[in-house]
Amino acid sequence: MAGLDDLRNAAGVDFDFAPGAQVPLSGATQGGSGLSQAIASVAYRDSPPEEIREPNDGASVSKGKFSLLEPDLGEAFTRAIEQRMLGDGRKPLIQSFGVEPQTVVEHCLAAKRLRRQRDRRLTLIMVSFGLLFLPGVLVWLGLFQLRRTFAGSKDRRAGILGQLALAALAVLIVLAVLRLPLTGIPRIYSLVVLPAPVLGWYWARGICERTAKTLRAHWDQLAGGGGSGARIPEAVPKNPNDADAERLRVGLAKLAAEQSSNLVFYAGPKGILGMGVRWGSWQLAEELRPADPNRDIDPFRSWDVARAIHDRLKLLERGPLHTGGFPTPSVVHWVVRHVGEGATEVSRPEGPTADGYSISAIEVQRICNEDQYDSNDRHYVGVQFVLWGGELVVTMMINVTVLHHTLRIEVTGHALGPLHGFFRKKPGGKSKKVRHPLKFWKTVDRPLPLVDAKEAVRLAARAPLTWFPKQLDKWGGTVALPEPFGLRHTWATSPWRHRFMVDDVLRTATPVLRVTHAAALRVLKEHGVDIAPFEARAQALSGQVQAADPKKADEYPM
């Protein structure tokens, strides 16, 4: 049990095994969202893996040694997500605001479970026919591998010549078998060694077809924002020593803890990872002078102003009129770390100042009061609205600094746009146009099986190797996700092409700016500061923000 204790301590969570544990369901505790389900739908898709590059070019597809063993999009995406979000020694993740990472991971595990059930049956077929009719199976696999190689040729002439050569090779193999100088049982075996695998292929195709229909049903439901929770019984320990289930449960707990971290990363012109680019900035900076010339200002710190702003921002959903307005916002004291535009990974909090995957509350106060200049982390008060079902994330960040006699309150706006439409695509049925049997002048669509001959062979060839995933990755190929990776910001698009989304982004700035200034002025007045210059500047900014226009605030024309 020492290994399980190490897993629990590494995650910063405590799980006690209890009999009668329930099968986890995605969204059981977090409610689920259409955006999470849309991303999860990729795990059930059967299209080519290269399609993952449609949302952007950040993901890369590496080819393996044998094209016959290459994964489809769902298989590659499931493997990549599992390794990237649950793998041992994985890199830190970027928070996914508006998305529930655990829901996506659970659906990936559920899709993997469905495929594993299929692969068990296919492995049984491959072992049975591979042992009894090994020469014939090898011949068929070799022919299908050559067919895929020729079909994938970029040179059209080479591809056509390759297909003709493949057909000629198949004829020569059949003639060679028929002319073998054998009699008796060896002769009978040589005659059935090639046709027998076809029977196994027919059996395997039926299994693949049923699984394909199940996977596509999940794909269709999730891409539309519906679907039921993912069942992952392998995450339920069957006994106190079930290390695999405990490792999975701890991995999911680590994922939830990292999602709630208060550390975010600024990547230059890319803005804050997970929150989007900075589109606007308003600064109030005036000299601290005592209101009474005969007495000094009462001492206070930046944290006093930041805490007052935090408390007032939590009341943004309240108003004097019973009309719509803001939903309940998320107000957090953030620690922002600069990583640069070309960063490929980020770091987690470490040392005595870390509280799990977050910065401790005492350290947040210290950063707010002391780290206002030079190469250190910075403190921001952030108010965030997740709108349009998670499609739009609007975040206003407030920073308070005091340099010499100047107090500066900076309000910046960040916006993360909707998910790429690729994740909303639904499966299309496979069909071909044929002549109507009676009305010959008309054509009709004839439905085709979801799994054709070459796909059944590919799945059957991969099935025994799914028990050795690292070797299968080497021989079949993999998908590498964009870094630094986060489910939400990786595939986000611009919000500035949607009229109502733009309105929501711009309208957020004015009330947030005014509440921020009102809270800061109250603290200054309570501590004997002459607020006249601050009030004048606040009034000017209040007028300016009414005509807020989105700008590339992090790109300076130097």
XYZ file of C-alpha atoms in Angstrom:
558
model
C 0.000 0.000 0.000
C 3.024 2.310 0.171
C 2.773 2.940 -3.550
C -0.847 4.031 -3.232
C 0.044 6.394 -0.387
C 2.721 7.975 -2.580
C 0.136 8.530 -5.309
C -2.259 10.208 -2.885
C 0.451 12.450 -1.430
C 1.676 13.448 -4.887
C -1.786 14.616 -5.825
C -2.415 16.444 -2.576
C -5.653 14.504 -2.128
C -6.819 11.852 0.254
C -8.842 8.894 -0.966
C -10.001 6.205 1.419
C -11.140 2.928 -0.048
C -14.706 2.112 0.870
C -16.772 -0.919 -0.177
C -19.661 -0.248 -2.490
C -18.015 2.614 -4.367
C -20.096 3.909 -7.261
C -19.054 4.049 -10.891
C -17.941 7.639 -11.588
C -20.068 9.536 -14.105
C -18.716 12.557 -15.939
C -20.440 15.704 -14.791
C -21.694 14.039 -11.603
C -20.202 16.752 -9.465
C -19.585 19.577 -11.907
C -22.765 19.499 -13.948
C -21.206 19.026 -17.387
C -21.336 21.515 -20.245
C -21.980 21.436 -23.963
C -18.495 22.775 -24.609
C -16.846 19.930 -22.690
C -18.957 17.397 -24.549
C -18.120 18.933 -27.925
C -14.401 18.523 -27.227
C -14.993 15.006 -25.890
C -16.763 14.043 -29.131
C -13.372 13.857 -30.868
C -12.569 10.758 -28.801
C -15.336 8.846 -30.611
C -14.521 9.911 -34.182
C -13.274 7.574 -36.902
C -11.915 10.127 -39.373
C -8.216 10.546 -40.367
C -5.947 11.842 -37.566
C -4.769 14.767 -39.728
C -8.130 16.443 -39.112
C -6.943 17.482 -35.640
C -4.954 20.211 -37.407
C -8.099 21.822 -38.813
C -8.714 24.099 -35.770
C -5.068 25.262 -35.880
C -1.614 24.042 -36.847
C -0.450 23.595 -33.249
C -1.079 19.849 -33.160
C 1.275 17.576 -35.070
C 0.698 14.102 -36.503
C 3.692 11.788 -36.623
C 3.662 8.816 -38.962
C 4.696 5.358 -37.800
C 6.634 2.674 -39.585
C 3.562 0.855 -40.930
C 0.595 2.715 -42.354
C -1.552 -0.376 -41.717
C -1.182 0.262 -37.990
C -1.903 3.999 -37.990
C -4.680 5.172 -35.632
C -7.818 7.031 -36.611
C -8.608 10.438 -35.089
C -10.503 9.082 -32.084
C -7.817 6.547 -31.205
C -5.004 9.079 -31.569
C -6.851 11.824 -29.678
C -7.787 9.481 -26.829
C -4.197 8.308 -26.484
C -2.834 11.871 -26.614
C -5.300 13.204 -24.013
C -4.725 10.287 -21.661
C -0.950 10.645 -21.844
C -0.998 14.443 -21.627
C -3.515 14.796 -18.788
C -3.086 11.597 -16.758
C 0.385 10.338 -17.668
C 3.112 9.970 -15.055
C 5.506 12.925 -15.030
C 3.337 14.964 -17.387
C 3.887 18.677 -17.936
C 1.670 21.204 -16.131
C -1.631 22.119 -17.780
C -3.247 25.469 -18.488
C -6.588 26.035 -16.750
C -9.600 25.526 -19.017
C -12.118 28.218 -18.080
C -15.578 27.353 -19.343
C -14.673 23.673 -19.819
C -14.555 20.740 -17.406
C -11.332 18.822 -18.179
C -12.444 15.861 -16.093
C -15.508 15.393 -18.320
C -13.335 15.303 -21.443
C -10.860 12.864 -19.899
C -13.632 10.565 -18.665
C -15.166 10.404 -22.138
C -11.748 9.595 -23.588
C -11.449 6.738 -21.104
C -14.971 5.583 -21.953
C -14.146 5.593 -25.690
C -10.962 3.665 -24.945
C -13.011 1.118 -22.995
C -15.391 0.565 -25.928
C -12.469 0.046 -28.284
C -10.717 -2.236 -25.815
C -13.800 -4.470 -25.678
C -13.747 -4.651 -29.477
C -10.011 -5.299 -29.560
C -10.326 -8.229 -27.168
C -12.609 -10.000 -29.635
C -10.439 -9.046 -32.596
C -7.342 -10.296 -30.777
C -9.040 -13.646 -30.246
C -9.766 -13.854 -33.980
C -6.230 -12.830 -34.922
C -4.656 -15.325 -32.533
C -6.916 -18.147 -33.731
C -6.395 -17.544 -37.438
C -2.830 -16.378 -36.986
C -1.825 -19.677 -35.420
C -3.813 -21.915 -37.737
C -3.302 -20.038 -41.004
C -0.243 -17.886 -40.311
C 1.168 -17.923 -43.878
C -2.148 -16.796 -45.348
C -2.648 -14.092 -42.714
C 0.853 -12.733 -43.362
C 0.225 -12.682 -47.105
C -3.053 -10.796 -46.707
C -1.537 -8.295 -44.254
C 1.388 -7.732 -46.584
C -0.924 -7.104 -49.538
C -3.052 -4.635 -47.569
C 0.083 -2.849 -46.337
C 1.342 -2.505 -49.894
C -2.085 -1.292 -50.978
C -2.075 1.463 -48.338
C 1.473 2.411 -49.280
C 0.610 2.763 -52.961
C -2.690 4.498 -52.217
C -0.863 7.074 -50.132
C 1.633 7.919 -52.861
C 1.653 11.597 -53.797
C 2.613 10.694 -57.354
C -0.627 9.733 -59.107
C 1.168 7.651 -61.755
C 3.146 5.814 -59.091
C -0.066 5.082 -57.208
C -1.821 3.638 -60.285
C 1.209 1.551 -61.271
C 1.485 0.329 -57.704
C -2.119 -0.845 -57.685
C -1.578 -2.739 -60.939
C 1.598 -4.278 -59.585
C -0.277 -5.275 -56.417
C -2.989 -7.026 -58.447
C -0.344 -8.869 -60.469
C 1.426 -9.912 -57.264
C -1.809 -11.283 -55.819
C -2.383 -13.378 -58.966
C 1.190 -14.727 -58.831
C 0.742 -15.701 -55.171
C -2.454 -17.605 -55.964
C -0.804 -19.390 -58.912
C 2.221 -20.255 -56.794
C 0.003 -21.807 -54.117
C -1.947 -23.813 -56.681
C 1.271 -25.183 -58.260
C 2.892 -26.273 -55.000
C 4.078 -29.924 -55.307
C 2.109 -31.163 -52.294
C -0.341 -34.005 -51.709
C -2.633 -35.149 -48.937
C -3.189 -32.958 -45.874
C -0.438 -30.433 -46.803
C -2.161 -29.984 -50.174
C -5.522 -29.324 -48.521
C -3.876 -26.896 -46.082
C -2.188 -24.989 -48.911
C -5.534 -24.607 -50.667
C -7.369 -23.215 -47.596
C -4.528 -21.121 -46.153
C -5.486 -18.106 -48.276
C -9.309 -18.325 -48.253
C -9.572 -19.135 -44.519
C -8.476 -15.661 -43.288
C -11.337 -14.211 -45.326
C -13.747 -15.985 -42.962
C -11.948 -14.400 -40.019
C -12.101 -11.026 -41.740
C -15.876 -11.396 -42.210
C -16.286 -12.197 -38.517
C -14.054 -9.294 -37.501
C -15.917 -6.882 -39.787
C -19.198 -7.596 -38.010
C -17.599 -6.843 -34.636
C -16.061 -3.618 -35.956
C -19.341 -2.508 -37.519
C -21.265 -2.827 -34.244
C -18.605 -0.896 -32.326
C -18.449 1.785 -35.018
C -22.204 2.357 -34.711
C -21.886 2.707 -30.937
C -18.982 5.145 -31.211
C -20.773 7.237 -33.828
C -23.889 7.398 -31.674
C -21.799 8.920 -28.858
C -20.108 11.265 -31.326
C -23.460 12.482 -32.649
C -24.873 13.136 -29.168
C -21.796 14.877 -27.756
C -21.180 17.094 -30.801
C -24.723 18.380 -30.340
C -24.092 19.218 -26.682
C -26.077 16.261 -25.340
C -25.193 12.734 -24.371
C -25.058 10.861 -21.111
C -22.224 10.700 -18.615
C -19.187 8.568 -19.375
C -18.964 5.300 -17.478
C -15.465 4.339 -16.376
C -15.745 1.382 -13.993
C -11.978 0.872 -14.187
C -11.669 3.939 -11.908
C -13.479 2.094 -9.090
C -11.047 0.090 -6.913
C -12.068 -3.559 -6.722
C -9.980 -4.082 -3.594
C -7.691 -2.010 -1.344
C -4.638 -3.052 -3.409
C -6.021 -2.073 -6.825
C -3.138 0.227 -7.814
C -4.319 0.858 -11.385
C -7.730 2.132 -10.305
C -6.184 4.203 -7.532
C -3.684 5.714 -9.954
C -6.536 6.695 -12.254
C -8.578 8.200 -9.436
C -5.593 10.160 -8.177
C -4.866 11.369 -11.712
C -8.409 12.724 -12.010
C -8.088 14.385 -8.597
C -4.807 16.033 -9.663
C -6.560 17.278 -12.779
C -9.293 18.930 -10.699
C -6.734 20.461 -8.315
C -4.693 21.901 -11.173
C -7.835 23.337 -12.760
C -8.486 25.347 -9.573
C -4.939 26.752 -9.348
C -4.581 30.518 -8.811
C -1.398 30.728 -10.929
C -1.756 31.826 -14.574
C 0.801 32.612 -17.246
C 1.290 35.650 -19.464
C 2.618 34.751 -22.923
C 3.338 38.187 -24.387
C 1.082 39.115 -27.337
C -0.818 35.854 -26.815
C -2.168 37.310 -23.589
C -2.855 35.245 -20.484
C -3.007 31.566 -21.407
C -6.550 30.372 -20.826
C -7.967 33.916 -20.581
C -7.159 35.244 -24.021
C -5.456 38.318 -25.422
C -5.521 41.713 -23.745
C -7.835 43.973 -25.740
C -7.944 47.103 -23.556
C -6.166 48.865 -20.680
C -7.121 51.807 -18.411
C -4.733 53.257 -15.838
C -5.339 55.547 -12.926
C -2.037 56.873 -11.560
C -1.810 59.836 -9.179
C 0.388 61.118 -6.381
C -0.330 60.103 -2.791
C -0.758 63.327 -0.796
C -2.358 63.779 2.633
C -5.800 65.362 2.678
C -4.763 67.288 5.804
C -1.408 69.083 5.330
C -0.848 68.956 9.106
C -0.857 65.161 9.372
C 0.577 62.235 7.434
C -1.318 59.589 5.557
C -2.431 56.641 7.689
C -0.280 53.648 6.671
C -1.831 51.106 4.340
C -0.588 48.567 1.808
C -1.465 47.544 -1.721
C -3.237 44.485 -0.343
C -5.723 46.699 1.514
C -6.772 48.306 -1.770
C -6.799 44.989 -3.653
C -8.920 43.307 -0.989
C -11.448 46.151 -1.018
C -11.676 45.913 -4.806
C -12.152 42.137 -4.509
C -15.043 42.537 -2.055
C -16.838 45.133 -4.193
C -16.431 43.118 -7.399
C -18.250 40.183 -5.825
C -21.363 42.368 -5.701
C -21.412 43.129 -9.415
C -24.523 41.030 -10.030
C -26.534 43.312 -7.724
C -28.192 46.426 -9.159
C -30.855 49.019 -8.334
C -33.281 47.711 -10.959
C -34.951 44.340 -11.342
C -33.691 43.767 -14.870
C -31.119 41.380 -16.335
C -27.501 42.164 -15.749
C -24.375 40.312 -14.765
C -24.488 36.682 -13.690
C -22.611 35.862 -10.496
C -18.949 36.506 -11.326
C -15.884 34.548 -10.316
C -13.536 36.873 -8.399
C -10.060 35.514 -7.657
C -6.720 36.836 -6.446
C -4.460 35.693 -9.289
C -0.702 35.345 -9.398
C 0.500 36.011 -12.954
C 3.840 34.665 -14.181
C 5.486 35.763 -17.432
C 6.555 32.910 -19.732
C 6.991 34.607 -23.116
C 5.269 34.187 -26.456
C 7.236 31.133 -27.579
C 7.030 29.140 -24.334
C 6.436 25.414 -24.798
C 5.768 24.606 -21.151
C 4.952 26.236 -17.832
C 5.875 25.481 -14.235
C 3.863 24.592 -11.173
C 4.186 26.309 -7.793
C 6.948 24.743 -5.731
C 8.515 25.144 -2.332
C 7.098 26.328 0.987
C 4.947 28.994 -0.698
C 2.958 26.383 -2.657
C -0.392 25.078 -1.508
C -0.942 22.065 -3.755
C -1.082 23.506 -7.268
C -1.833 27.015 -5.985
C 0.104 29.829 -4.369
C -0.614 30.072 -0.647
C -2.778 32.948 0.600
C 0.090 34.437 2.620
C 2.372 34.394 -0.423
C -0.335 36.040 -2.553
C -0.454 38.937 -0.058
C 3.338 39.211 -0.055
C 3.454 39.323 -3.869
C 0.750 41.997 -3.898
C 2.619 44.184 -1.404
C 6.232 43.643 -2.431
C 6.615 42.222 -5.972
C 5.593 45.249 -8.017
C 8.793 45.822 -9.961
C 11.548 43.763 -11.589
C 11.474 40.066 -12.553
C 8.936 38.622 -10.154
C 5.433 37.221 -10.259
C 2.685 39.838 -10.146
C -0.644 39.984 -8.311
C -3.968 40.763 -10.017
C -7.554 40.773 -8.846
C -9.550 39.079 -11.590
C -13.299 39.121 -12.200
C -14.386 36.556 -14.749
C -17.628 35.861 -16.583
C -18.105 32.583 -18.458
C -20.841 33.341 -21.003
C -22.608 31.701 -23.930
C -22.357 28.244 -22.364
C -18.587 28.601 -22.055
C -18.092 29.855 -25.618
C -17.028 33.303 -24.356
C -14.733 33.954 -21.389
C -14.484 37.614 -20.342
C -11.883 38.451 -17.691
C -11.062 41.868 -16.238
C -7.764 42.000 -14.342
C -6.934 44.723 -11.796
C -3.400 45.431 -10.633
C -2.473 47.796 -7.752
C 1.088 49.162 -7.477
C 2.785 51.856 -5.416
C 6.093 53.252 -6.695
C 7.561 56.127 -4.693
C 4.577 58.493 -4.140
C 2.513 57.220 -7.085
C -0.342 54.770 -6.685
C -1.397 53.106 -9.919
C -4.558 51.090 -10.481
C -4.560 49.340 -13.841
C -7.654 47.632 -15.259
C -7.117 45.385 -18.288
C -9.597 43.364 -20.315
C -9.011 39.857 -21.674
C -11.344 37.844 -23.885
C -11.272 34.236 -25.052
C -13.446 33.456 -28.058
C -15.646 30.490 -28.969
C -14.471 26.982 -29.683
C -13.606 26.161 -33.294
C -16.510 24.777 -35.305
C -14.552 21.569 -35.938
C -15.712 20.266 -32.566
C -19.393 20.697 -33.478
C -19.195 18.544 -36.596
C -21.521 15.568 -36.554
C -20.909 12.221 -38.246
C -22.128 11.835 -41.797
C -23.433 8.502 -43.037
C -21.501 6.609 -45.677
C -23.405 6.089 -48.917
C -23.057 6.026 -52.695
C -25.399 7.052 -55.482
C -26.950 4.258 -57.556
C -29.677 4.044 -60.172
C -33.204 3.533 -58.906
C -34.187 -0.099 -59.632
C -37.481 0.947 -61.272
C -37.129 4.639 -62.098
C -33.840 4.352 -63.993
C -33.730 8.109 -64.649
C -33.345 8.768 -60.916
C -30.505 8.099 -58.509
C -30.810 7.155 -54.856
C -28.351 6.990 -51.984
C -27.486 3.461 -50.952
C -26.143 3.279 -47.387
C -22.737 1.662 -47.069
C -21.252 -0.150 -44.062
C -19.318 2.103 -41.686
C -16.399 -0.340 -41.750
C -15.077 -1.417 -45.143
C -12.594 -4.171 -45.896
C -9.410 -2.170 -45.434
C -10.680 -0.608 -42.196
C -11.552 -4.027 -40.758
C -8.058 -5.260 -41.621
C -6.491 -2.175 -40.009
C -8.442 -2.659 -36.784
C -7.694 -6.388 -36.690
C -3.976 -5.771 -37.274
C -3.855 -3.160 -34.473
C -5.908 -5.160 -31.967
C -3.172 -7.492 -30.578
C -0.784 -4.542 -30.280
C -3.154 -2.414 -28.182
C -1.830 -4.326 -25.177
C 1.583 -2.766 -25.959
C 0.681 0.923 -26.479
C 4.242 2.234 -26.638
C 5.163 -0.153 -29.429
C 1.917 0.656 -31.216
C 2.747 4.376 -30.990
C 6.151 3.669 -32.535
C 4.845 1.514 -35.360
C 1.524 3.242 -36.043
C 2.099 6.918 -35.238
C 0.812 9.443 -32.712
C -0.727 12.889 -32.326
C 1.111 15.564 -30.310
C -1.093 18.268 -28.764
C -0.190 21.989 -28.876
C 1.898 23.282 -25.990
C 1.465 24.777 -23.448
C -1.651 22.650 -23.492
C -5.083 23.497 -22.164
C -8.381 22.177 -23.469
C -9.989 25.607 -23.837
C -7.467 28.132 -25.156
C -5.768 25.685 -27.539
C -8.718 25.581 -29.933
C -10.332 28.974 -29.264
C -11.178 31.371 -32.073
C -11.548 35.155 -32.082
C -14.668 36.599 -30.398
C -14.530 39.753 -32.515
C -16.540 38.328 -35.412
C -19.671 37.759 -33.324
C -21.709 40.932 -32.815
C -23.347 40.048 -29.500
C -20.161 38.534 -28.070
C -18.329 41.761 -28.887
C -21.078 43.735 -27.138
C -20.778 41.574 -24.025
C -16.999 42.015 -23.926
C -17.116 45.793 -24.320
C -20.013 46.315 -21.908
C -18.174 44.544 -19.121
C -15.423 47.151 -18.931
C -17.439 50.192 -17.762
C -19.078 48.810 -14.581
C -15.934 46.923 -13.585
C -13.800 50.045 -13.984
C -16.211 52.188 -11.950
C -16.563 49.636 -9.147
C -12.774 49.293 -9.001
C -12.246 53.044 -8.735
C -15.016 53.467 -6.152
C -13.530 50.756 -3.920
C -10.013 52.196 -4.218
C -11.143 55.780 -3.512
C -12.969 54.647 -0.401
C -9.796 53.024 0.991
C -7.726 56.087 0.147
C -10.213 58.417 1.814
C -10.312 56.253 4.969
C -6.528 56.537 5.234
C -6.341 60.307 4.896
C -5.316 60.566 1.229
C -6.290 63.582 -0.847
C -8.586 61.897 -3.364
C -9.332 65.008 -5.472
C -6.765 64.166 -8.202
C -7.830 60.514 -8.128
C -11.484 61.484 -8.524
C -10.690 63.758 -11.463
C -8.721 61.048 -13.218
C -11.413 58.460 -12.444
C -14.054 60.713 -14.000
C -11.934 61.086 -17.133
C -11.456 57.325 -17.404
C -15.164 56.770 -16.763
C -15.943 58.865 -19.814
C -13.215 57.254 -21.872
C -14.294 53.682 -21.166
C -17.793 54.345 -22.492
C -16.271 54.334 -25.974
C -14.167 51.246 -25.392
C -12.772 49.767 -28.582
C -10.846 46.496 -28.803
C -7.166 47.001 -29.546
C -4.081 44.826 -29.712
C -2.967 46.143 -26.359
C 0.087 43.875 -26.132
C 1.494 44.692 -29.572
C 3.412 47.965 -29.534
C 4.252 49.634 -32.887
C 7.930 50.090 -32.102
